[in-house]
Amino acid sequence: KTSAALEGHVAVDDAEALAQWLQKQPAPAVHMGKCEHVHGSVLQVLLALNPRLSALPAAPWLAAALQQSGDLHAAAAPG
């Protein structure tokens, strides 16, 4: 599996597992189309490890934060 799906409310407890999974994958992708909220630690993992985003979250502020990082390979539109 080379893609992870973050859905609903992603809690602090998910940050470590996400980081470990992303580090083990040669070219990981994260689908955030059904993600409503992420804990700050999860956002830090995404910004630090720079996975490709196959779908941005619907939340405008979160999609903007991910796109403005400049490093993430973000999808063109939320979904």
Backbone as a printed PyTorch tensor [residue, N CA C, xyz], in Angstrom:
tensor([[[  0.8500,  -1.1850,   0.0000],
         [  0.0000,   0.0000,   0.0000],
         [  0.8890,   1.2380,   0.0000]],

        [[  0.6770,   2.1300,  -0.9420],
         [  1.5050,   3.3380,  -1.0290],
         [  0.7030,   4.6110,  -0.7920]],

        [[ -0.5550,   4.4650,  -0.3820],
         [ -1.3910,   5.6280,  -0.1370],
         [ -2.1190,   5.4740,   1.1930]],

        [[ -2.2030,   6.5800,   1.9330],
         [ -2.9410,   6.6090,   3.1890],
         [ -4.1200,   7.5520,   3.0310]],

        [[ -5.2220,   7.2380,   3.6710],
         [ -6.3960,   8.1030,   3.6420],
         [ -6.6420,   8.6350,   5.0500]],

        [[ -6.6450,   9.9480,   5.1720],
         [ -6.9650,  10.5890,   6.4460],
         [ -8.4080,  11.0660,   6.3570]],

        [[ -9.2560,  10.5810,   7.2670],
         [-10.6760,  10.8860,   7.2130],
         [-11.1900,  11.3800,   8.5570]],

        [[-12.1970,  12.2300,   8.5040],
         [-12.8240,  12.7340,   9.7230],
         [-11.8770,  13.5910,  10.5370]],

        [[-11.8470,  13.3410,  11.8310],
         [-10.9720,  14.0770,  12.7430],
         [ -9.7520,  13.2120,  13.0390]],

        [[ -8.5890,  13.6760,  12.6260],
         [ -7.3450,  12.9190,  12.8150],
         [ -6.6650,  13.4500,  14.0770]],

        [[ -6.5280,  12.5820,  15.0640],
         [ -6.0880,  12.9810,  16.4020],
         [ -4.5790,  12.8930,  16.5740]],

        [[ -4.1260,  13.4420,  17.6820],
         [ -2.7120,  13.4380,  18.0330],
         [ -2.1660,  12.0140,  18.0650]],

        [[ -2.9810,  11.0710,  18.4660],
         [ -2.5490,   9.6760,  18.5600],
         [ -2.1540,   9.0880,  17.2050]],

        [[ -2.6090,   9.6920,  16.1220],
         [ -2.3190,   9.1850,  14.7810],
         [ -1.0020,   9.7170,  14.2170]],

        [[ -0.4400,  10.7330,  14.8210],
         [  0.7500,  11.3860,  14.2650],
         [  1.9540,  10.4540,  14.1800]],

        [[  2.2350,   9.7210,  15.2300],
         [  3.4180,   8.8560,  15.2340],
         [  3.2890,   7.7300,  14.2140]],

        [[  2.1100,   7.0980,  14.1610],
         [  1.9020,   6.0160,  13.1970],
         [  2.0000,   6.5380,  11.7680]],

        [[  1.4410,   7.7180,  11.5130],
         [  1.5340,   8.3170,  10.1840],
         [  2.9870,   8.6020,   9.8250]],

        [[  3.7250,   9.1740,  10.7480],
         [  5.1360,   9.4780,  10.4910],
         [  5.9250,   8.2130,  10.1760]],

        [[  5.7080,   7.1650,  10.9450],
         [  6.4220,   5.9080,  10.7060],
         [  6.0630,   5.3220,   9.3500]],

        [[  4.7850,   5.3560,   9.0030],
         [  4.3480,   4.8110,   7.7250],
         [  4.9480,   5.6140,   6.5700]],

        [[  4.8840,   6.9390,   6.6700],
         [  5.4270,   7.7900,   5.6000],
         [  6.9230,   7.5480,   5.4070]],

        [[  7.6430,   7.3490,   6.4790],
         [  9.0920,   7.1440,   6.3880],
         [  9.4460,   5.8050,   5.7620]],

        [[  8.5550,   4.8260,   5.8400],
         [  8.8240,   3.5050,   5.2830],
         [  8.5050,   3.4090,   3.7930]],

        [[  7.7400,   4.3560,   3.2690],
         [  7.2990,   4.2990,   1.8750],
         [  8.2720,   5.0450,   0.9690]],

        [[  8.5800,   4.4890,  -0.1980],
         [  9.4880,   5.1790,  -1.1150],
         [  8.8700,   6.4400,  -1.7370]],

        [[  7.5700,   6.4260,  -2.0090],
         [  6.8910,   7.5850,  -2.5980],
         [  5.4540,   7.6170,  -2.0780]],

        [[  5.2730,   7.9600,  -0.8090],
         [  3.9350,   7.8950,  -0.2200],
         [  3.0020,   8.9830,  -0.7270]],

        [[  1.7240,   8.6630,  -0.7260],
         [  0.6770,   9.6290,  -1.0590],
         [ -0.3410,   9.6260,   0.0700]],

        [[ -0.9490,  10.7710,   0.2970],
         [ -1.9720,  10.8990,   1.3350],
         [ -3.2120,  11.5220,   0.7040]],

        [[ -4.3480,  10.8490,   0.8930],
         [ -5.6400,  11.3440,   0.4040],
         [ -6.3380,  11.9870,   1.5900]],

        [[ -6.6560,  13.2690,   1.4590],
         [ -7.2800,  13.9970,   2.5700],
         [ -8.6640,  14.5250,   2.2060]],

        [[ -9.2510,  13.9970,   1.1500],
         [-10.5340,  14.4730,   0.6620],
         [-11.6690,  14.3790,   1.6660]],

        [[-11.5960,  13.4370,   2.5930],
         [-12.6530,  13.2750,   3.6010],
         [-12.1850,  13.7040,   4.9870]],

        [[-11.0720,  14.4080,   5.0390],
         [-10.5140,  14.8610,   6.3080],
         [-11.1780,  16.1800,   6.7160]],

        [[-11.6940,  16.2150,   7.9380],
         [-12.3690,  17.4070,   8.4360],
         [-11.4750,  18.2390,   9.3560]],

        [[-10.5740,  17.5610,  10.0650],
         [ -9.7220,  18.2600,  11.0300],
         [ -8.4940,  17.4060,  11.3100]],

        [[ -7.3360,  18.0470,  11.4240],
         [ -6.1380,  17.3260,  11.8540],
         [ -5.5490,  18.0330,  13.0710]],

        [[ -5.0360,  17.2440,  13.9890],
         [ -4.3300,  17.8010,  15.1360],
         [ -3.0520,  18.4650,  14.6120]],

        [[ -2.5710,  19.4560,  15.3050],
         [ -1.3560,  20.1720,  14.8980],
         [ -0.1620,  19.2590,  14.6930]],

        [[ -0.0660,  18.2000,  15.4980],
         [  1.0660,  17.2880,  15.3470],
         [  0.9910,  16.5230,  14.0260]],

        [[ -0.2030,  16.2100,  13.5740],
         [ -0.3740,  15.5300,  12.2800],
         [ -0.0030,  16.4910,  11.1560]],

        [[ -0.4170,  17.7290,  11.2820],
         [ -0.0440,  18.7350,  10.2850],
         [  1.4770,  18.8910,  10.2250]],

        [[  2.1390,  18.8850,  11.3610],
         [  3.5980,  18.9830,  11.3930],
         [  4.2500,  17.7990,  10.6980]],

        [[  3.7030,  16.6070,  10.8910],
         [  4.2270,  15.4150,  10.2100],
         [  4.1120,  15.5860,   8.7040]],

        [[  2.9500,  16.0420,   8.2490],
         [  2.7510,  16.2280,   6.8080],
         [  3.7080,  17.2630,   6.2350]],

        [[  3.8910,  18.3520,   6.9550],
         [  4.7900,  19.4040,   6.4720],
         [  6.2490,  18.9570,   6.5090]],

        [[  6.6220,  18.1770,   7.5060],
         [  8.0100,  17.7430,   7.6490],
         [  8.3890,  16.6410,   6.6620]],

        [[  7.4590,  15.7080,   6.4150],
         [  7.7980,  14.5430,   5.5970],
         [  7.3720,  14.6690,   4.1330]],

        [[  6.5710,  15.6830,   3.8340],
         [  6.3270,  16.0810,   2.4490],
         [  5.7770,  14.9870,   1.5350]],

        [[  4.6970,  14.2980,   1.9280],
         [  4.1400,  13.3060,   1.0050],
         [  3.3750,  13.9820,  -0.1270]],

        [[  3.1410,  13.2360,  -1.1960],
         [  2.2740,  13.7330,  -2.2710],
         [  0.8440,  13.6680,  -1.7520]],

        [[  0.0640,  14.7120,  -1.9820],
         [ -1.3360,  14.7260,  -1.5690],
         [ -2.1920,  14.4190,  -2.7890]],

        [[ -2.8660,  13.2860,  -2.7630],
         [ -3.6970,  12.9080,  -3.9000],
         [ -5.0400,  13.6270,  -3.8850]],

        [[ -5.4440,  14.1400,  -2.7340],
         [ -6.6530,  14.9600,  -2.6110],
         [ -6.4950,  15.8570,  -1.3980]],

        [[ -6.8360,  17.1190,  -1.5760],
         [ -6.7730,  18.0790,  -0.4750],
         [ -8.0320,  17.9930,   0.3800]],

        [[ -7.9410,  18.4160,   1.6320],
         [ -9.1290,  18.4280,   2.4910],
         [-10.1180,  19.5030,   2.0450]],

        [[-11.3830,  19.3000,   2.3850],
         [-12.4140,  20.2710,   2.0230],
         [-12.3120,  21.5490,   2.8550]],

        [[-11.7700,  21.4600,   4.0610],
         [-11.6510,  22.6360,   4.9270],
         [-10.7180,  23.6460,   4.2670]],

        [[-11.2290,  24.8360,   3.9360],
         [-10.4220,  25.8200,   3.2140],
         [ -9.1200,  26.1940,   3.9130]],

        [[ -9.1660,  26.3710,   5.2320],
         [ -7.9500,  26.7940,   5.9490],
         [ -6.8840,  25.7130,   5.8890]],

        [[ -7.3020,  24.4460,   5.9910],
         [ -6.3390,  23.3530,   5.9860],
         [ -5.7630,  23.1530,   4.5920]],

        [[ -6.6160,  23.2160,   3.5860],
         [ -6.1360,  23.1010,   2.2070],
         [ -5.1480,  24.2230,   1.9030]],

        [[ -5.4620,  25.4420,   2.3440],
         [ -4.5770,  26.5820,   2.1110],
         [ -3.2500,  26.3970,   2.8310]],

        [[ -3.2930,  25.9130,   4.0660],
         [ -2.0550,  25.7070,   4.8290],
         [ -1.1640,  24.6860,   4.1350]],

        [[ -1.7440,  23.6330,   3.6230],
         [ -0.9660,  22.6000,   2.9460],
         [ -0.4110,  23.1050,   1.6130]],

        [[ -1.1990,  23.8720,   0.8780],
         [ -0.7510,  24.3890,  -0.4110],
         [  0.3110,  25.4670,  -0.2440]],

        [[  0.2020,  26.2870,   0.7880],
         [  1.1360,  27.3860,   0.9880],
         [  2.4820,  26.9270,   1.5130]],

        [[  2.5710,  25.6720,   1.9220],
         [  3.8550,  25.1880,   2.4330],
         [  4.9090,  25.2400,   1.3430]],

        [[  4.4680,  25.1360,   0.0880],
         [  5.4030,  25.2150,  -1.0240],
         [  6.1440,  23.9250,  -1.2970]],

        [[  6.2130,  23.0290,  -0.3310],
         [  6.9640,  21.7920,  -0.5150],
         [  6.0840,  20.6050,  -0.8510]],

        [[  4.8710,  20.5880,  -0.3300],
         [  4.0020,  19.4570,  -0.5580],
         [  3.5890,  19.3940,  -2.0220]],

        [[  3.4620,  18.2070,  -2.5220],
         [  3.0170,  17.9810,  -3.8890],
         [  1.5040,  17.8810,  -3.8490]],

        [[  0.8370,  19.0170,  -3.7090],
         [ -0.5920,  19.0260,  -3.4490],
         [ -1.4100,  18.8180,  -4.7040]],

        [[ -2.5680,  18.2190,  -4.5130],
         [ -3.5420,  18.0590,  -5.5820],
         [ -4.0830,  19.4350,  -5.9520]],

        [[ -4.7050,  19.5300,  -7.0930],
         [ -5.1600,  20.8210,  -7.6010],
         [ -6.3370,  21.4010,  -6.8330]],

        [[ -7.2380,  20.5410,  -6.3310],
         [ -8.4300,  21.0640,  -5.6780],
         [ -8.8610,  20.1430,  -4.5510]],

        [[ -9.5500,  20.7070,  -3.5380],
         [-10.0800,  19.8690,  -2.4610],
         [-11.0300,  18.8300,  -3.0150]],

        [[-11.0660,  17.6770,  -2.3400],
         [-12.0120,  16.6820,  -2.8150],
         [-11.6680,  15.3980,  -2.2690]]])
